[in-house]
mmCIF file of N, CA and C in Angstrom:
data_model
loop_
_atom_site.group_PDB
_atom_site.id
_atom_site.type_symbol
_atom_site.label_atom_id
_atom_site.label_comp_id
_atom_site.label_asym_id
_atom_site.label_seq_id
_atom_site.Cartn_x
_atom_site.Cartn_y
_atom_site.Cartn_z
ATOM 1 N N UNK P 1 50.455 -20.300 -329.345
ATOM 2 C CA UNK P 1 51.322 -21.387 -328.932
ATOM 3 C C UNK P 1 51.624 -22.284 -330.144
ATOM 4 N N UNK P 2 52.969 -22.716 -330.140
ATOM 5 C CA UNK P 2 53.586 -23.308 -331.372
ATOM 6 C C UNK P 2 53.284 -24.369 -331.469
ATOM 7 N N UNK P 3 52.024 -25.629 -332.190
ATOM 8 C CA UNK P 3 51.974 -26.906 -331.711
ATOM 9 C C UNK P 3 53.333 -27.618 -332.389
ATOM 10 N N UNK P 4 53.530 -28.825 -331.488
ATOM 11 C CA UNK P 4 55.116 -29.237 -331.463
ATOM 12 C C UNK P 4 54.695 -31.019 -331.837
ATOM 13 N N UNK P 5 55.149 -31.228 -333.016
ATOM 14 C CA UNK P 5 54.521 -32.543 -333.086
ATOM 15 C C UNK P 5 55.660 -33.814 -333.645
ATOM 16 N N UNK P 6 57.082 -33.373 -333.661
ATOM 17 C CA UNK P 6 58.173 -34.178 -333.922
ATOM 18 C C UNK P 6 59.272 -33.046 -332.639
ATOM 19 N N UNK P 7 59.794 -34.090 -332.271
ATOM 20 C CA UNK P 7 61.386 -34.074 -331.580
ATOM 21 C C UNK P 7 62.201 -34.588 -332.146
ATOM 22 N N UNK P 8 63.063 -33.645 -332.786
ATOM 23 C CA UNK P 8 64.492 -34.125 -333.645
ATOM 24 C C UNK P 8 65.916 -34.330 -332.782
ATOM 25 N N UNK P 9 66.381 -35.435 -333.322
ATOM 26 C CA UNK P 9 67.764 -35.621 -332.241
ATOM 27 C C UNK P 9 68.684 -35.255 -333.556
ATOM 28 N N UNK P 10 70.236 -34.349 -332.789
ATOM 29 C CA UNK P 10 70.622 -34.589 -334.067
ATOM 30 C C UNK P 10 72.206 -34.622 -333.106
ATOM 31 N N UNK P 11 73.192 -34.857 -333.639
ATOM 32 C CA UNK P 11 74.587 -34.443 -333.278
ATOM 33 C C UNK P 11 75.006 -33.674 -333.566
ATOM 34 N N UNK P 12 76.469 -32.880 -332.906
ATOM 35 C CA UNK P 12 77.116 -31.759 -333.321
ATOM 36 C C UNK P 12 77.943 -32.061 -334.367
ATOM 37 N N UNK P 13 78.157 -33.821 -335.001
ATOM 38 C CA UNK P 13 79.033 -33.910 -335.496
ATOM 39 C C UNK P 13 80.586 -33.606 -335.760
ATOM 40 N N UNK P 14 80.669 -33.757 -334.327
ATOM 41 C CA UNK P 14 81.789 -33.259 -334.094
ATOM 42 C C UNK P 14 83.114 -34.639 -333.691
ATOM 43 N N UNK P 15 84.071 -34.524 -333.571
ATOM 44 C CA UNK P 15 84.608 -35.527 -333.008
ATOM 45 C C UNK P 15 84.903 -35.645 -331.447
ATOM 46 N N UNK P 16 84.990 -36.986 -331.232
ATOM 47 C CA UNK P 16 85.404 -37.683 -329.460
ATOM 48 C C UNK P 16 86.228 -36.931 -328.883
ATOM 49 N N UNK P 17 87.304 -36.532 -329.773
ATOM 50 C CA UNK P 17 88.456 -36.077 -329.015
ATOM 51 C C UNK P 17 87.861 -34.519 -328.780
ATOM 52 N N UNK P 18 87.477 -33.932 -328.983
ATOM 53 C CA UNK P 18 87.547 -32.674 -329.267
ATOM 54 C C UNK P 18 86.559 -31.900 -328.945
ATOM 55 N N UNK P 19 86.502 -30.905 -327.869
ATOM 56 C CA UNK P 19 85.776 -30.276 -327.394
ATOM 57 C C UNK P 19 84.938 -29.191 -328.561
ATOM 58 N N UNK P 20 83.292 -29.269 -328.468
ATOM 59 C CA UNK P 20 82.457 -28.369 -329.075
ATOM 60 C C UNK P 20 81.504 -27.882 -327.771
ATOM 61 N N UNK P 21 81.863 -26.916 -326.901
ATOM 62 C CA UNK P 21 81.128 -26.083 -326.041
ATOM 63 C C UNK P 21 79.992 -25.548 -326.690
ATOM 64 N N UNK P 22 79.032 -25.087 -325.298
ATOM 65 C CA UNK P 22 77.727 -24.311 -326.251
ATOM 66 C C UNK P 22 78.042 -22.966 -326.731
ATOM 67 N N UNK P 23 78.918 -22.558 -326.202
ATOM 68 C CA UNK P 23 79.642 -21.197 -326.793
ATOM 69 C C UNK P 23 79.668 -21.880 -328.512
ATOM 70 N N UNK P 24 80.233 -22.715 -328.954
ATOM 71 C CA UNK P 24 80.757 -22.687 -330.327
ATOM 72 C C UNK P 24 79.838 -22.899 -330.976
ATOM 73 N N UNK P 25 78.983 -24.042 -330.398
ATOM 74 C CA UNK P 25 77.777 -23.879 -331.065
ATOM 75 C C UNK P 25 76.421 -22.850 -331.814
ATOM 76 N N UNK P 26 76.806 -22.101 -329.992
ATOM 77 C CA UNK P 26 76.041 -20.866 -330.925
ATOM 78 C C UNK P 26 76.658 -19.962 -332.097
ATOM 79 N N UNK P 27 77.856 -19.814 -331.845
ATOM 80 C CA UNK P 27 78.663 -18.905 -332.541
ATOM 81 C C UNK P 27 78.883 -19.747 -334.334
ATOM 82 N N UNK P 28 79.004 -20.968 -333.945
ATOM 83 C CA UNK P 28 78.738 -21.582 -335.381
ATOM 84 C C UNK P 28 77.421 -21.333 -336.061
ATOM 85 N N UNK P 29 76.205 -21.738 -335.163
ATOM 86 C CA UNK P 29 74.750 -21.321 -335.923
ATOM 87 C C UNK P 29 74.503 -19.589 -335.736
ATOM 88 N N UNK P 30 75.288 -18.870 -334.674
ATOM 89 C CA UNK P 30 74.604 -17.570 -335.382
ATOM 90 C C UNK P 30 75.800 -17.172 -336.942
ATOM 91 N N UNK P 31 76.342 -17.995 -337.563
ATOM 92 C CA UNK P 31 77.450 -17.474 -338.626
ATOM 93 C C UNK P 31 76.771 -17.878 -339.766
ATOM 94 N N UNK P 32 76.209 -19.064 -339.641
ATOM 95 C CA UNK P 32 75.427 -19.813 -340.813
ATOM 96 C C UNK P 32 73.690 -19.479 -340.799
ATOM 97 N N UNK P 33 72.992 -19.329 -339.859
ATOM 98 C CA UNK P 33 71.732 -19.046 -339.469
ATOM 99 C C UNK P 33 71.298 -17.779 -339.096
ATOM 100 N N UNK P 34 72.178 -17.205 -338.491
ATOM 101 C CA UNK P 34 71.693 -15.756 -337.670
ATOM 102 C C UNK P 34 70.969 -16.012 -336.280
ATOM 103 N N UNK P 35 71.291 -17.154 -335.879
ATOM 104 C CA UNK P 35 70.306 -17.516 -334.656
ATOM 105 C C UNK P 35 70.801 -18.677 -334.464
ATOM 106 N N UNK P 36 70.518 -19.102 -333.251
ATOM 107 C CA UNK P 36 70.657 -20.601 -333.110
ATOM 108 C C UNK P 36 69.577 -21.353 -333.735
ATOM 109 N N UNK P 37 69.749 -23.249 -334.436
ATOM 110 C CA UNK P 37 69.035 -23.639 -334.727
ATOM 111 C C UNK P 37 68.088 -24.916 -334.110
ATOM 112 N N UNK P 38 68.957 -25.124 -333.097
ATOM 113 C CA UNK P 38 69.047 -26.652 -331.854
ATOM 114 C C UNK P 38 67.887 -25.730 -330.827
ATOM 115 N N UNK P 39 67.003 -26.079 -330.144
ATOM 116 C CA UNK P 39 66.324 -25.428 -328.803
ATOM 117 C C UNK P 39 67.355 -26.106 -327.827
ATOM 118 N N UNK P 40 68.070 -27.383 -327.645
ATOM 119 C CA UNK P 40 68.572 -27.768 -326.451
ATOM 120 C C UNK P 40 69.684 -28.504 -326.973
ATOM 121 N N UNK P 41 70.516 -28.475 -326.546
ATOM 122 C CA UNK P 41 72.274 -28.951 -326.733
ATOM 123 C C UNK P 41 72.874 -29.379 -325.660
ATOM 124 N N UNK P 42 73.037 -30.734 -325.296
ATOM 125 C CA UNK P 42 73.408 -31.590 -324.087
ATOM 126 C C UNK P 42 75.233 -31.721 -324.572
ATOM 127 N N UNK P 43 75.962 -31.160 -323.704
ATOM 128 C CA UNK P 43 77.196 -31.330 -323.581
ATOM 129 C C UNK P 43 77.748 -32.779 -323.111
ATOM 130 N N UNK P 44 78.848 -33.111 -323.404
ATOM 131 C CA UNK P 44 79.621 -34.510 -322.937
ATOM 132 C C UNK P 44 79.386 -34.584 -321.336
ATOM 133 N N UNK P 45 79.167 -33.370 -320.574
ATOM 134 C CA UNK P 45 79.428 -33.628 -318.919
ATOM 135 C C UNK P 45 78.133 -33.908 -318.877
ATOM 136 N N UNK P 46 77.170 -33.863 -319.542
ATOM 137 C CA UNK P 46 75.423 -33.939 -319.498
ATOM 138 C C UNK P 46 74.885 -32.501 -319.196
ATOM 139 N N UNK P 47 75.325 -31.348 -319.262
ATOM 140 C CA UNK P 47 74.383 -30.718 -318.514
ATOM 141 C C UNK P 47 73.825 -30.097 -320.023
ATOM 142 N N UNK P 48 72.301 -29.605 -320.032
ATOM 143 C CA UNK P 48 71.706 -29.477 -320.709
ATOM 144 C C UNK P 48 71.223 -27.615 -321.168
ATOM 145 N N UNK P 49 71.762 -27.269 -322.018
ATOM 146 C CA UNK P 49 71.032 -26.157 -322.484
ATOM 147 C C UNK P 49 70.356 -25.602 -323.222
ATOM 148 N N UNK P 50 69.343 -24.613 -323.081
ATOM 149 C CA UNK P 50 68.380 -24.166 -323.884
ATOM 150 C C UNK P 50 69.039 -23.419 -324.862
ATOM 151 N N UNK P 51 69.146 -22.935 -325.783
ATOM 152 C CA UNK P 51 69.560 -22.239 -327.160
ATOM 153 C C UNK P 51 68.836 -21.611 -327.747
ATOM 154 N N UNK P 52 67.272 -22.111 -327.835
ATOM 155 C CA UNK P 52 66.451 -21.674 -328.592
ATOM 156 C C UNK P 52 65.148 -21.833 -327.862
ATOM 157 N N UNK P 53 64.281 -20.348 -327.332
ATOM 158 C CA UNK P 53 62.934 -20.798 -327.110
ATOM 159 C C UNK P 53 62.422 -21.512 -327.948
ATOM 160 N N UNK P 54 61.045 -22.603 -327.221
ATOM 161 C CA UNK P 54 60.620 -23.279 -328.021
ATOM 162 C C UNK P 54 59.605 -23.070 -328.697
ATOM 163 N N UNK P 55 59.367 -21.689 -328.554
ATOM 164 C CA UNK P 55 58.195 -21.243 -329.176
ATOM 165 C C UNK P 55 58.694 -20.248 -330.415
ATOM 166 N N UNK P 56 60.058 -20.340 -330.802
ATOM 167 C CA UNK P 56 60.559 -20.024 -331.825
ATOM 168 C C UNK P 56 61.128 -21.243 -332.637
ATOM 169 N N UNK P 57 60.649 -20.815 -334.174
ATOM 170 C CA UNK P 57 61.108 -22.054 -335.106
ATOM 171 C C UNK P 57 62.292 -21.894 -334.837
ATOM 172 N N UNK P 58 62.906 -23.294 -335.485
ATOM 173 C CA UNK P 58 64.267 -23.864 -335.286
ATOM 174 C C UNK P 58 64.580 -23.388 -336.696
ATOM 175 N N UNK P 59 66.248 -23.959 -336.918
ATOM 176 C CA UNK P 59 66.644 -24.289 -338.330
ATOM 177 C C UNK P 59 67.630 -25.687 -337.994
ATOM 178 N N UNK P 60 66.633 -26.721 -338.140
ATOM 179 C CA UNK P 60 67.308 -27.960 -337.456
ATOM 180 C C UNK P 60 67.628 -29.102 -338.603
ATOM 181 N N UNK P 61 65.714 -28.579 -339.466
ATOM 182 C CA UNK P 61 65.473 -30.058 -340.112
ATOM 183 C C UNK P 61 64.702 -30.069 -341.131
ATOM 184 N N UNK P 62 64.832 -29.093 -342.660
ATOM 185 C CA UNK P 62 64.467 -28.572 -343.332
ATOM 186 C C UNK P 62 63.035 -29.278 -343.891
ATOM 187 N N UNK P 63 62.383 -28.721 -343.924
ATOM 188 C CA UNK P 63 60.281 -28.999 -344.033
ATOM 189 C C UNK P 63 60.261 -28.801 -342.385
ATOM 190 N N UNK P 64 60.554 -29.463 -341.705
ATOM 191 C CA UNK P 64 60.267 -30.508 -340.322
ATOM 192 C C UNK P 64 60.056 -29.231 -339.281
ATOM 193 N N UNK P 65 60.498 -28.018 -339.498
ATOM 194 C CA UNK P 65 61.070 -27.054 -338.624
ATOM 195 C C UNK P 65 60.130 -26.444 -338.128
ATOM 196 N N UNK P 66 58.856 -25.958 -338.592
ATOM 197 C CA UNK P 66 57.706 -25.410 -338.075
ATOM 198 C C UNK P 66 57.269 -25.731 -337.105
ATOM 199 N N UNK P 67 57.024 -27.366 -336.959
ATOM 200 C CA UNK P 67 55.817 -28.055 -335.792
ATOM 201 C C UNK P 67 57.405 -28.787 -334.987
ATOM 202 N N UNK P 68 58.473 -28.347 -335.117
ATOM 203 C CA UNK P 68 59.227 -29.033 -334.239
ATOM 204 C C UNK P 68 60.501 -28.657 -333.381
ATOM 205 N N UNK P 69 61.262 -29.791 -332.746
ATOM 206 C CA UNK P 69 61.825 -29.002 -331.704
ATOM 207 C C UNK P 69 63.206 -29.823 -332.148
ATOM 208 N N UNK P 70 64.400 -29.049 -331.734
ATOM 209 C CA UNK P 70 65.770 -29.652 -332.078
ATOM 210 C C UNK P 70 66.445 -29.583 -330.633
ATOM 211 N N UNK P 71 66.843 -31.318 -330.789
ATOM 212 C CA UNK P 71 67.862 -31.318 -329.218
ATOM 213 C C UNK P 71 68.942 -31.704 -330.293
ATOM 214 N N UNK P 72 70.078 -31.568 -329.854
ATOM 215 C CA UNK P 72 71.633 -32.037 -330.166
ATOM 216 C C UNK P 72 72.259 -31.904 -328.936
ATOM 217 N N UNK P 73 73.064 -33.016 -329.207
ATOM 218 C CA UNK P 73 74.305 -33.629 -328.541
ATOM 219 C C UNK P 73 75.866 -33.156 -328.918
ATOM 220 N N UNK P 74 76.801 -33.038 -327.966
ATOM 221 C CA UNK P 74 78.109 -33.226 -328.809
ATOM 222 C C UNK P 74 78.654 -33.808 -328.715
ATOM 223 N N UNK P 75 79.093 -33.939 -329.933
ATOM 224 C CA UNK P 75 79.710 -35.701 -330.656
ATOM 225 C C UNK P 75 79.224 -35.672 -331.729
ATOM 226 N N UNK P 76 79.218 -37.412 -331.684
ATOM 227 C CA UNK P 76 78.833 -38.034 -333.032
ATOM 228 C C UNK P 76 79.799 -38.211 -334.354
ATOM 229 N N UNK P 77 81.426 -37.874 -333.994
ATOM 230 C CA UNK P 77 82.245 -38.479 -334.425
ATOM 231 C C UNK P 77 82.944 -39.714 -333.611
ATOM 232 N N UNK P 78 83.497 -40.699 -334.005
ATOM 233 C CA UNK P 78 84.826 -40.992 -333.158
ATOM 234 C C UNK P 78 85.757 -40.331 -333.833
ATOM 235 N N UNK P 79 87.167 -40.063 -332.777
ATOM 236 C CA UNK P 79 88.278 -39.647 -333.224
ATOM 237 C C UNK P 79 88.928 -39.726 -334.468
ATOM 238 N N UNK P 80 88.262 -40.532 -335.648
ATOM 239 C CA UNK P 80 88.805 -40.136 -337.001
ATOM 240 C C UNK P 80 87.695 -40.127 -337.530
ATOM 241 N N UNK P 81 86.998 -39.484 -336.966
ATOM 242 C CA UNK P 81 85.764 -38.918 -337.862
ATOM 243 C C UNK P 81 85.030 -39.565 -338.541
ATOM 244 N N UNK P 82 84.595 -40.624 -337.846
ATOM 245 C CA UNK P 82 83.896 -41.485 -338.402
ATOM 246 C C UNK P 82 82.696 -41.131 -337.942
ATOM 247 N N UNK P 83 81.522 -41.711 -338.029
ATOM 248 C CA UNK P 83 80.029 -41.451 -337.185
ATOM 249 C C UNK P 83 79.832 -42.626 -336.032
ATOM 250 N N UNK P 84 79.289 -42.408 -335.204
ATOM 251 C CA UNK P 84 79.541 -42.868 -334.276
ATOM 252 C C UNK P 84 78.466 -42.530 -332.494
ATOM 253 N N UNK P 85 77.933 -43.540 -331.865
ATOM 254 C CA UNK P 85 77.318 -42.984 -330.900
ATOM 255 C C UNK P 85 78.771 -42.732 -330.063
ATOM 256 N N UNK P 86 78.606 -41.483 -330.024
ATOM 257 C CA UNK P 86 79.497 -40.672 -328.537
ATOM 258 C C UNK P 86 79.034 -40.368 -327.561
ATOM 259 N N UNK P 87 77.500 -40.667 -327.487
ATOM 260 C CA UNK P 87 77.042 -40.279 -325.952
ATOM 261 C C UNK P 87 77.591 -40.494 -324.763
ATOM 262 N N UNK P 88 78.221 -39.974 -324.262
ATOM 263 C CA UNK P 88 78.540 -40.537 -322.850
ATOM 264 C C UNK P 88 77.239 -40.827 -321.712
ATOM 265 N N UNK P 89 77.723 -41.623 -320.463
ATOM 266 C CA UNK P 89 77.087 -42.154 -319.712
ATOM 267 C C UNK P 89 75.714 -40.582 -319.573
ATOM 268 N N UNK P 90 76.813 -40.127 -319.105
ATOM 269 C CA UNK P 90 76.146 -38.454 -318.313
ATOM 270 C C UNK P 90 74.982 -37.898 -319.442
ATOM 271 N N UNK P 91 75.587 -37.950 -321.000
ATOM 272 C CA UNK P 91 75.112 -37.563 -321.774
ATOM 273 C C UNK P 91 73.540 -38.203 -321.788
ATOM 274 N N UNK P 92 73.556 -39.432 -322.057
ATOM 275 C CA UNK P 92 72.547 -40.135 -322.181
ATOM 276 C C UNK P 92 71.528 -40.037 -321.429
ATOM 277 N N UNK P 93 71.875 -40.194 -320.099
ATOM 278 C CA UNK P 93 71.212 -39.708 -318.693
ATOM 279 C C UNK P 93 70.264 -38.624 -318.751
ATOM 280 N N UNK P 94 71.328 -37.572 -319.043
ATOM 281 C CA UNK P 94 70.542 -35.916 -319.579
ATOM 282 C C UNK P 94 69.491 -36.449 -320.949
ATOM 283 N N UNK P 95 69.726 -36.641 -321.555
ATOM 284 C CA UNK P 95 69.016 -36.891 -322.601
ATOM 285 C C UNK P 95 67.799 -37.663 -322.541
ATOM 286 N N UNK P 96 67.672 -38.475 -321.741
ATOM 287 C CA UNK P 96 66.183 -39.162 -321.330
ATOM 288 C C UNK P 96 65.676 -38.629 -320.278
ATOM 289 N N UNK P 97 66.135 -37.581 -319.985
ATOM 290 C CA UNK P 97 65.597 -36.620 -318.918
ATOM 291 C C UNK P 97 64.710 -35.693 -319.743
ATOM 292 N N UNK P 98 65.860 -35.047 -320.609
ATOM 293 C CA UNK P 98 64.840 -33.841 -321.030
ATOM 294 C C UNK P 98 64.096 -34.294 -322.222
ATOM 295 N N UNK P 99 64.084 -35.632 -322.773
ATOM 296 C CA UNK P 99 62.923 -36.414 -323.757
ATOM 297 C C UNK P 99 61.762 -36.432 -323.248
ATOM 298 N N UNK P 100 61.855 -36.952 -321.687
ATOM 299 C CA UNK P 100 60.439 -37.493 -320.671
ATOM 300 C C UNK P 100 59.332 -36.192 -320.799
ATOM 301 N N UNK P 101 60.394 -35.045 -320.606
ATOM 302 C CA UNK P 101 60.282 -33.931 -320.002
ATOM 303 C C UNK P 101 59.306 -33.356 -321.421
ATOM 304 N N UNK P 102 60.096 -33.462 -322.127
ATOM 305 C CA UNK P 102 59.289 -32.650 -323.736
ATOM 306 C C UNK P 102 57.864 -33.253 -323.620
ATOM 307 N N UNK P 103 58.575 -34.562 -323.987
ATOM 308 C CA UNK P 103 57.715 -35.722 -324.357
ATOM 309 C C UNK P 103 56.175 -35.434 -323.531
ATOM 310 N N UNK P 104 56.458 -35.202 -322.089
ATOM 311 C CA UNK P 104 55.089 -34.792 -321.455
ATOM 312 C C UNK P 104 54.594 -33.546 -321.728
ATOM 313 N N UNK P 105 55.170 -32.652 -322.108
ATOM 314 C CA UNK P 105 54.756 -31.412 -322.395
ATOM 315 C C UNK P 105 54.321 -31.045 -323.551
ATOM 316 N N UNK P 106 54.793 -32.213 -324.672
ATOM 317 C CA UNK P 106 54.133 -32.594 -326.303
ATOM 318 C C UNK P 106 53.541 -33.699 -325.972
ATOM 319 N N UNK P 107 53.105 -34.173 -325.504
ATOM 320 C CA UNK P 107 52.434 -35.673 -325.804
ATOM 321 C C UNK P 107 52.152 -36.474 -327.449
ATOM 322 N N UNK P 108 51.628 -35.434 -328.056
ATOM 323 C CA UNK P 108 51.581 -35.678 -329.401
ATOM 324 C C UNK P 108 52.517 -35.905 -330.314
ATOM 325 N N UNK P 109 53.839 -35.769 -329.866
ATOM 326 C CA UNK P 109 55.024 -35.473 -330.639
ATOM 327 C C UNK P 109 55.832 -36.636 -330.859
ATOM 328 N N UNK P 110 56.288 -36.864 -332.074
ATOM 329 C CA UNK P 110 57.271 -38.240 -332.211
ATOM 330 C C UNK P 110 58.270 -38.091 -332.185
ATOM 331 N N UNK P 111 59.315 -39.115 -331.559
ATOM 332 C CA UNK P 111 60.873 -38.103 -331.039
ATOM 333 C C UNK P 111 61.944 -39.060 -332.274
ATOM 334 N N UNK P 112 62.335 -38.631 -333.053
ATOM 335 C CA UNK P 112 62.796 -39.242 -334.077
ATOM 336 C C UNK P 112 64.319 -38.896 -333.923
ATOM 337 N N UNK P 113 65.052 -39.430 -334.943
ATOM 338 C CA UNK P 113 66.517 -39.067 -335.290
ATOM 339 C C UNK P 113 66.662 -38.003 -336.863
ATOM 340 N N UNK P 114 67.491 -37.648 -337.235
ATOM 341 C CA UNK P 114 67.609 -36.690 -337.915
ATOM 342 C C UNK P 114 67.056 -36.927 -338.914
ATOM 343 N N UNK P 115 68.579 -38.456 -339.216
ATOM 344 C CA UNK P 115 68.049 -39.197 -340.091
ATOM 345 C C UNK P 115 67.328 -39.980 -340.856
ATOM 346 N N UNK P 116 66.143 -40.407 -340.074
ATOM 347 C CA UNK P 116 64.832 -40.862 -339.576
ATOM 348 C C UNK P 116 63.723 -40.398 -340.785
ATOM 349 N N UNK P 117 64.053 -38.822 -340.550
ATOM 350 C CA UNK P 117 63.525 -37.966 -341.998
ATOM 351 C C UNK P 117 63.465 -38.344 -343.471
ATOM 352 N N UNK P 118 62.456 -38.148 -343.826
ATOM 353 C CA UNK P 118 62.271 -38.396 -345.325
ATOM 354 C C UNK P 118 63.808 -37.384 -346.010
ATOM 355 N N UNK P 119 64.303 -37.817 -346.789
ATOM 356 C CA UNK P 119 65.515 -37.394 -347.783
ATOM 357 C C UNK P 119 66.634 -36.980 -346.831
ATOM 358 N N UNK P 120 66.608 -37.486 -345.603
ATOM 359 C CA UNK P 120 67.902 -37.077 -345.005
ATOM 360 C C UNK P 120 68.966 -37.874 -345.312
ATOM 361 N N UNK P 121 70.278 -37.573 -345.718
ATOM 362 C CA UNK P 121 71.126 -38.667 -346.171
ATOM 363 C C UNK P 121 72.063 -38.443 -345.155
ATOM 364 N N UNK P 122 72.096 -37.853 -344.163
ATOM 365 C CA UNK P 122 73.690 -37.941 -343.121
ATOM 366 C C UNK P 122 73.154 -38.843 -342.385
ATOM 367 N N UNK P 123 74.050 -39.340 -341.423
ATOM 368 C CA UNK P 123 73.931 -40.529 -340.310
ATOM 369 C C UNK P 123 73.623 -39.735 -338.920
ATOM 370 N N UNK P 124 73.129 -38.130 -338.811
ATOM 371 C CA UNK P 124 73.072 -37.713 -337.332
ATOM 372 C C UNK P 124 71.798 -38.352 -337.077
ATOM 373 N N UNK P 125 71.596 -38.739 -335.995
ATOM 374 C CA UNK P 125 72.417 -38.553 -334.693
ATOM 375 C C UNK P 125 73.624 -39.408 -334.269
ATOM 376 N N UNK P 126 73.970 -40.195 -335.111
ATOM 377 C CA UNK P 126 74.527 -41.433 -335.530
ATOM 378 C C UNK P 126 74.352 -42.611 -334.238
ATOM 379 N N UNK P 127 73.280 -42.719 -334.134
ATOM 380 C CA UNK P 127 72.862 -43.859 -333.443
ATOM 381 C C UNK P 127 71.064 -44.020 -333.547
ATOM 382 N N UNK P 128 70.565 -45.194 -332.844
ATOM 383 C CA UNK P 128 69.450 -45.697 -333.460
ATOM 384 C C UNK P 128 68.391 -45.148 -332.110
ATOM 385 N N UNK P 129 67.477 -43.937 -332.487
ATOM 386 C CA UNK P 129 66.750 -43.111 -331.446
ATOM 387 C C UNK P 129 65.294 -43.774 -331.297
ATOM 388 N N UNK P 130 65.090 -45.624 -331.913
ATOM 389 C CA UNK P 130 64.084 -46.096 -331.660
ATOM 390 C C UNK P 130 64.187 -46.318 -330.109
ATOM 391 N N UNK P 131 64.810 -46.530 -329.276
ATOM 392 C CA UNK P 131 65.158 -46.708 -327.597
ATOM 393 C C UNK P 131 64.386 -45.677 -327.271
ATOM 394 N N UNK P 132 63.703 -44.242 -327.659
ATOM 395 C CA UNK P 132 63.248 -43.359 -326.834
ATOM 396 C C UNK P 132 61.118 -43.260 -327.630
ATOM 397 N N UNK P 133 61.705 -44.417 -328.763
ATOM 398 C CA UNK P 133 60.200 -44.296 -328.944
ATOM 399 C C UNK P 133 58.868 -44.732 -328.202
ATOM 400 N N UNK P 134 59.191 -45.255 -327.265
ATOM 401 C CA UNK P 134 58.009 -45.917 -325.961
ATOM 402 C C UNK P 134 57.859 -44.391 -325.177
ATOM 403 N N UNK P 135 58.343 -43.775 -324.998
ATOM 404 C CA UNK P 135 58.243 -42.601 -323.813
ATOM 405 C C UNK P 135 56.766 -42.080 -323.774
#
């Protein structure tokens, strides 16, 4: 069993306007990865999917990837591509669902943002993922 001791949030970086399904997602990480690299990818309507057992490493969050687990969202642009929280209502909802959910099933695990990471310089998840650090 894989011990799991960080939860990474990250975005699809994608923009508001513009649809990124889990279809593209995978098809983007199996082009660059050979696999998916996210375990769970919460769509704009909220509903939540698995991508990656979690007992297989990710390619989410370079060092970080061994002892950990990758959720992403899509979004995290606004419409001119700026960075940006895009969560929608639904989104968010889903998302402190399946945090609680990890979160009890890691207890040990710290649920961070991408960027959060030592030498990460992008802005994903582009919003501030201290709100899920009490869980």
């Amino acid at each position: 069993m894989r011990r799991i001791d960080l939860i990474v949030i990250h975005c699809s970086a994608t923009r508001s306007n513009q649809n990124f399904p889990v279809t593209a997602l995978i098809r983007c990480h199996a082009d660059r990865f050979g696999f998916t690299g996210y375990h769970y990818y919460i769509t704009r309507d909220g509903r939540i999917y698995q991508t990656r057992h979690e007992q297989l490493i990710g390619a989410h969050a370079k060092g970080y990837n061994q002892h950990s687990l990758g959720v992403c969202y899509e979004g995290g642009l606004d419409s001119q591509g700026n960075p940006a929280d895009t969560r929608t209502a639904k989104q968010k909802k889903a998302m402190l669902t399946l945090l609680k959910r990890l979160k009890a099933e890691h207890p040990q695990a710290e649920i961070v943002g991408h960027s959060d990471l030592p030498g990460v310089k992008k802005a994903c998840p582009c919003f501030d993922c201290s709100e899920y650090k009490d869980l």
